[in-house]
Tab-separated table of C-alpha atoms in Angstrom:
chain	number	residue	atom	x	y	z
A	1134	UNK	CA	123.579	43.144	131.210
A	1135	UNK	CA	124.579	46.825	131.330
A	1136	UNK	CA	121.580	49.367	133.051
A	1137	UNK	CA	119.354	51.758	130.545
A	1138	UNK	CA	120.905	54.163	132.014
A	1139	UNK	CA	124.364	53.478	131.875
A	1140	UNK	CA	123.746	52.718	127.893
A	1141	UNK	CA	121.940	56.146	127.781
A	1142	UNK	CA	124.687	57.671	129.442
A	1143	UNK	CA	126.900	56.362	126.805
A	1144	UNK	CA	125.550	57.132	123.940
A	1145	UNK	CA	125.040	60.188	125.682
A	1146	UNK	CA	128.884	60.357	124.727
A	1147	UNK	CA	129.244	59.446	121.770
A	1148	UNK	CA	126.265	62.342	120.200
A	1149	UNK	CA	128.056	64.770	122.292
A	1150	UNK	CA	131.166	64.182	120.734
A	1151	UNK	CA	130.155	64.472	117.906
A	1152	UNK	CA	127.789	67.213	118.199
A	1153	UNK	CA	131.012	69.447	119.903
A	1154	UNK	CA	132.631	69.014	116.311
A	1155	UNK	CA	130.068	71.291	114.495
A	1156	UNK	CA	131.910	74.961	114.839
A	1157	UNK	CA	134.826	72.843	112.959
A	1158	UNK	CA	132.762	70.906	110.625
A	1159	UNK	CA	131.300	74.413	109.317
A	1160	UNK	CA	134.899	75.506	108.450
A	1161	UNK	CA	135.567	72.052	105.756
A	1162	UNK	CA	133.837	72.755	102.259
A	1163	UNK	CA	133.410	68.610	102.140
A	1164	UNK	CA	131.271	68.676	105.459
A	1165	UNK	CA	127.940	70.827	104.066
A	1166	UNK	CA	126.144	67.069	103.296
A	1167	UNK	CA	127.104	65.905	107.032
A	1168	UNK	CA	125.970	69.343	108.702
A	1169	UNK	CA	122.523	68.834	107.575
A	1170	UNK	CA	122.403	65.441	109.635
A	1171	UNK	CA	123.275	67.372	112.765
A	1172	UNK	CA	119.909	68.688	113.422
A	1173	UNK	CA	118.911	64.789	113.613
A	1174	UNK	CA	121.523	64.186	115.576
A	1175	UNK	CA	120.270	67.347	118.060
A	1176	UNK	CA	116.912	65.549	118.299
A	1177	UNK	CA	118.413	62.086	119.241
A	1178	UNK	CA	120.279	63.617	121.665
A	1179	UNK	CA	117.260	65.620	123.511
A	1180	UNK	CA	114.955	62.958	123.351
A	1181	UNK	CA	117.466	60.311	124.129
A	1182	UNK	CA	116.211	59.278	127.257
A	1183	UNK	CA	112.830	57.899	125.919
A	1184	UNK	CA	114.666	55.641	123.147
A	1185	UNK	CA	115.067	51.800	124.043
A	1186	UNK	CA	118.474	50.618	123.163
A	1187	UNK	CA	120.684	47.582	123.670
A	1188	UNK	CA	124.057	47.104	124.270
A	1189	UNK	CA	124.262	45.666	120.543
A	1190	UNK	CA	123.133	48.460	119.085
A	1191	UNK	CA	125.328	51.155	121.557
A	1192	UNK	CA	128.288	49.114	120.725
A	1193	UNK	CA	127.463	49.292	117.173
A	1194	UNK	CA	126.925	53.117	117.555
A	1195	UNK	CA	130.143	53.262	119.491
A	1196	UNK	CA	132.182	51.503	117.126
A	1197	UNK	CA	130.796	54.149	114.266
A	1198	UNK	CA	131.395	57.169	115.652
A	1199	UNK	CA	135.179	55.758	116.259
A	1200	UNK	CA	135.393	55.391	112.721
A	1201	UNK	CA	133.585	58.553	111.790
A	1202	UNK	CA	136.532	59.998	113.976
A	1203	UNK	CA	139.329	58.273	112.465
A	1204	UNK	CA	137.756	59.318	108.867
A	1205	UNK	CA	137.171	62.950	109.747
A	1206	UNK	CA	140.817	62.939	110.943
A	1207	UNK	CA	141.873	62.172	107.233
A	1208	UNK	CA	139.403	65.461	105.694
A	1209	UNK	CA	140.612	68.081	108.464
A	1210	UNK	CA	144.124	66.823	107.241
A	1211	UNK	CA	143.420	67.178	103.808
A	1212	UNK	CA	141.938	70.239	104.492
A	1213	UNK	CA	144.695	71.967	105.979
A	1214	UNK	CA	146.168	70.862	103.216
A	1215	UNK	CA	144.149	72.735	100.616
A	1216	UNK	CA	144.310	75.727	102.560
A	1217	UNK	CA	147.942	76.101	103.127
A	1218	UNK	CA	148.379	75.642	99.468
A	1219	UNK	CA	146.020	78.356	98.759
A	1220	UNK	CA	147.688	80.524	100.739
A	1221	UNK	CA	151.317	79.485	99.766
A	1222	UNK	CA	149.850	80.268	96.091
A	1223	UNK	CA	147.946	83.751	96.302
């Protein structure tokens, strides 16, 4: 059985990382529904030492933000995309 505060520590991690990728997410047009979510995300994070958690759910919390990363990979790639079209075309 992993410690609280090992499983704190990582999801710890996994907000941060996320959290880190809001200057970037401001610049993507598709991101203005996700940005609203980070001030949730900002109170996890501050109060996240008073939350209870398992390893189920870190895992499961884990295992999302990998795919959030893998997804978000797709829309900054599209993105760029968009944008060097734009300015190929003015």
């Amino acid at each position: 059985m992993t410690s609280v505060p090992r499983l704190h520590s990582r999801l710890r991690s996994c907000l941060q990382a996320i959290l880190e990728l809001e200057p970037e997410l401001k610049t993507l047009r598709a991101a203005g529904p996700l940005l609203s979510e980070f001030t949730v995300l900002k109170d996890i994070y501050n109060r996240l030492e008073t939350l209870l958690v398992q390893e189920e759910d870190v895992k499961r919390i884990e295992e999302a933000t990998a795919n959030f990363f893998e997804e978000l990979k797709g829309s900054i790639k599209q993105e760029a995309v968009v944008r060097s079209d734009q300015r190929y075309l003015q």
